[in-house]
Coordinates of C-alpha atoms in Angstrom, one line a residue:
M12 CA 124.6 101.2 93.6
Q13 CA 121.1 102.7 94.1
L14 CA 119.4 101.7 97.4
F15 CA 116.0 101.4 95.6
S16 CA 117.2 99.8 92.4
T17 CA 114.9 97.5 90.5
R18 CA 117.0 94.5 91.6
N19 CA 116.9 95.6 95.3
L20 CA 113.1 96.2 95.2
T21 CA 112.6 92.8 93.6
V22 CA 114.6 91.1 96.4
L23 CA 112.6 93.1 98.9
V24 CA 109.3 91.9 97.5
S25 CA 110.7 88.3 97.5
L26 CA 111.9 88.4 101.1
G27 CA 108.7 90.1 102.2
C28 CA 106.7 87.4 100.6
V29 CA 108.8 84.6 102.1
A30 CA 108.5 86.3 105.5
L31 CA 104.7 86.7 105.1
V32 CA 104.2 83.0 104.3
T33 CA 106.4 81.9 107.1
F34 CA 104.7 84.2 109.7
Q35 CA 101.2 83.1 108.5
L36 CA 102.2 79.4 108.9
L37 CA 103.3 80.3 112.5
H38 CA 100.2 82.3 113.1
Y39 CA 102.2 85.5 113.9
D40 CA 99.6 88.0 112.8
I41 CA 101.4 91.3 113.4
P42 CA 104.8 90.3 111.9
A43 CA 102.8 88.9 108.9
A44 CA 101.0 92.2 108.5
I45 CA 104.4 94.0 108.5
A46 CA 105.9 91.7 106.0
K47 CA 102.9 92.2 103.7
L48 CA 103.2 96.0 104.0
I49 CA 106.9 95.8 103.1
A50 CA 106.3 93.5 100.1
S51 CA 103.3 95.4 98.7
T52 CA 105.0 98.8 99.1
A53 CA 108.1 97.4 97.3
F54 CA 106.1 96.4 94.2
V55 CA 104.6 99.9 94.0
A56 CA 108.1 101.4 94.4
A57 CA 109.3 99.0 91.6
A58 CA 106.8 100.4 89.2
L59 CA 108.0 104.0 90.0
Q60 CA 111.6 102.9 89.6
A61 CA 110.7 101.4 86.2
G62 CA 109.3 104.8 85.1
A63 CA 105.6 104.4 85.7
L64 CA 105.0 108.2 85.9
H65 CA 106.3 108.8 82.3
S66 CA 103.6 107.1 80.3
R67 CA 99.8 106.7 80.4
Y68 CA 100.3 102.9 80.5
G69 CA 102.7 103.2 83.4
Q70 CA 100.4 105.6 85.3
L71 CA 97.4 103.2 85.0
I72 CA 99.6 100.2 86.1
L73 CA 100.7 102.3 89.0
L74 CA 97.1 103.0 89.9
G75 CA 96.3 99.3 89.8
L76 CA 99.3 98.5 92.0
A77 CA 98.2 101.3 94.4
F78 CA 94.6 99.8 94.6
S79 CA 96.2 96.4 95.1
W80 CA 98.3 97.9 98.0
F81 CA 95.0 99.0 99.7
G82 CA 93.4 95.6 99.0
D83 CA 96.3 93.8 100.7
M84 CA 96.0 96.0 103.7
F85 CA 92.3 95.6 104.0
L86 CA 92.7 91.8 103.7
V87 CA 94.9 91.8 106.8
G88 CA 91.6 92.1 108.7
Q89 CA 89.5 88.9 109.1
T90 CA 86.0 90.4 109.2
R91 CA 83.5 90.3 106.3
S92 CA 83.6 94.1 106.1
F93 CA 87.4 94.1 105.5
F94 CA 87.0 91.3 103.0
L95 CA 84.5 93.4 101.0
L96 CA 86.8 96.4 101.2
G97 CA 89.7 94.3 99.9
L98 CA 87.5 92.9 97.2
G99 CA 86.5 96.4 96.1
A100 CA 90.0 97.6 96.1
F101 CA 91.2 94.7 93.9
F102 CA 88.1 95.2 91.6
L103 CA 89.3 98.8 91.0
A104 CA 92.9 97.5 90.5
H105 CA 91.7 95.2 87.7
I106 CA 89.7 98.1 86.1
A107 CA 93.0 100.1 86.1
Y108 CA 94.9 97.2 84.6
I109 CA 92.3 96.7 81.8
A110 CA 92.5 100.4 81.0
A111 CA 96.3 100.1 80.9
F112 CA 96.2 97.2 78.5
V113 CA 93.8 99.0 76.2
V114 CA 96.1 102.1 76.2
N115 CA 99.1 100.0 75.4
G116 CA 97.3 98.4 72.5
I117 CA 95.2 95.2 72.1
N118 CA 94.3 92.9 69.2
V119 CA 90.6 92.3 68.9
R120 CA 91.1 89.0 67.2
W121 CA 93.2 87.7 70.0
I122 CA 90.6 88.9 72.5
A123 CA 87.8 87.1 70.5
V124 CA 89.8 83.8 70.6
A125 CA 90.7 84.2 74.3
A126 CA 87.2 85.1 75.4
L127 CA 85.6 81.7 75.3
P128 CA 88.2 79.6 77.2
V129 CA 88.7 82.3 79.8
A130 CA 85.0 82.7 80.3
I131 CA 84.7 78.9 80.7
V132 CA 87.3 79.0 83.4
G133 CA 85.6 81.9 85.1
I134 CA 82.2 80.2 85.1
A135 CA 83.8 77.0 86.5
V136 CA 85.3 79.0 89.3
S137 CA 81.9 80.6 90.0
V138 CA 80.2 77.3 90.1
W139 CA 82.9 75.9 92.5
L140 CA 82.6 78.9 94.8
T141 CA 78.8 79.4 94.8
P142 CA 77.9 76.8 97.4
H143 CA 80.4 78.3 99.8
I144 CA 79.5 82.0 99.4
P145 CA 77.1 83.7 101.9
M146 CA 74.1 85.1 100.1
E147 CA 75.2 88.8 100.6
L148 CA 78.6 88.1 99.0
I149 CA 77.4 86.3 95.8
I150 CA 77.0 89.5 93.7
P151 CA 80.4 91.0 94.8
V152 CA 82.3 87.8 94.3
R153 CA 80.7 87.2 90.8
A154 CA 81.4 90.7 89.8
Y155 CA 85.1 90.3 90.9
T156 CA 85.4 87.0 89.0
T157 CA 84.0 88.7 85.9
V158 CA 86.4 91.7 86.1
I159 CA 89.5 89.5 86.7
S160 CA 88.5 87.3 83.8
L161 CA 88.2 90.4 81.6
M162 CA 91.6 91.5 82.8
V163 CA 93.2 88.2 81.6
I164 CA 91.4 88.5 78.3
A165 CA 92.7 92.0 77.8
A166 CA 96.2 90.9 78.7
I167 CA 96.0 88.2 76.1
G168 CA 94.9 90.8 73.6
T169 CA 98.1 92.8 74.2
R170 CA 100.2 89.9 73.0
G171 CA 98.4 90.2 69.7
R172 CA 100.0 93.7 69.4
G173 CA 103.4 92.5 70.3
A174 CA 103.4 93.7 73.9
T175 CA 105.9 92.3 76.4
K176 CA 105.2 88.8 77.8
L177 CA 105.4 90.3 81.3
I178 CA 101.8 91.6 80.9
L179 CA 100.3 88.2 80.2
A180 CA 102.5 86.5 82.8
G181 CA 101.5 89.0 85.5
A182 CA 97.8 88.7 84.6
L183 CA 97.8 84.9 84.7
M184 CA 99.7 84.7 88.0
F185 CA 97.4 87.2 89.6
F186 CA 94.4 85.2 88.4
F187 CA 95.6 81.9 89.7
S188 CA 96.8 83.5 93.0
D189 CA 93.2 84.6 93.6
L190 CA 92.1 81.0 93.5
S191 CA 94.1 80.5 96.6
V192 CA 92.4 83.4 98.3
A193 CA 89.0 82.1 97.3
A194 CA 89.9 78.6 98.6
L195 CA 91.1 80.0 101.9
R196 CA 88.5 82.7 102.6
L197 CA 85.4 81.3 101.0
V198 CA 85.8 77.5 100.7
Q199 CA 87.9 77.5 103.9
T200 CA 90.2 74.7 103.0
T201 CA 92.3 73.2 105.7
L202 CA 95.4 73.4 103.5
P203 CA 97.3 76.7 103.6
T204 CA 96.7 77.7 100.0
Y205 CA 98.6 81.0 100.5
V206 CA 101.8 79.0 100.4
W207 CA 101.6 79.0 96.6
G208 CA 99.1 81.8 96.2
L209 CA 101.1 84.6 97.7
P210 CA 104.3 83.9 95.7
L211 CA 102.2 83.8 92.5
Y212 CA 100.5 87.1 93.5
Y213 CA 103.7 89.0 94.3
A214 CA 105.5 87.6 91.2
G215 CA 102.5 88.7 89.1
Q216 CA 102.6 92.2 90.5
L217 CA 106.3 92.5 89.9
C218 CA 105.8 91.4 86.3
L219 CA 103.2 94.1 85.8
A220 CA 105.4 96.7 87.5
A221 CA 108.4 95.7 85.3
S222 CA 106.2 95.8 82.1
V223 CA 106.1 99.6 82.6
S224 CA 109.7 99.9 81.3
Q225 CA 108.7 98.2 78.0
S226 CA 105.5 100.2 77.4
R227 CA 105.0 101.8 74.0
S228 CA 102.4 104.3 75.2
H229 CA 103.2 108.0 75.8

């Protein structure tokens, strides 16, 4: 049995996520950072194990996962500068994911149908966040909200070309996990929204990593 099999890497991501949530609840910052490093490194390794290097789609998904890895590490920091670095890294991750979905094939009609409802959700999120965002962060946060909404629209477009459901599942879970980050970092809710946000995030990244094995691109 391979040490770094897909199953083992999935288990490693899951255990790392559970440990991360637990350590954050206990306010153990250093163990939480280590758990995040393990979980995020494991989803990158999962994409490699799935054959990410052997297709253009896989390479772009791997690039998105790599940017996400850096985003995770930047968000370990609590300062505004680290938040902006993390936001920038995830912005680039979504650009890579959009490019991957286009390479894999998208249906324009499906995108047209999806654009309005996703845009409405994106606008609603922006309206919710705006009163809580410092002036200097308004443009970066709105740009990020736009790009992740486009990522979801592109993911829906892939279903119109018969792509694996893993793509859409991964995109949606990533989108909703970001709501927990926004609530925690910007709205500053008292409830630990990462309890549900982090599992969604890591599950979404695993879905995107696993989708590499079912890509039709060359």
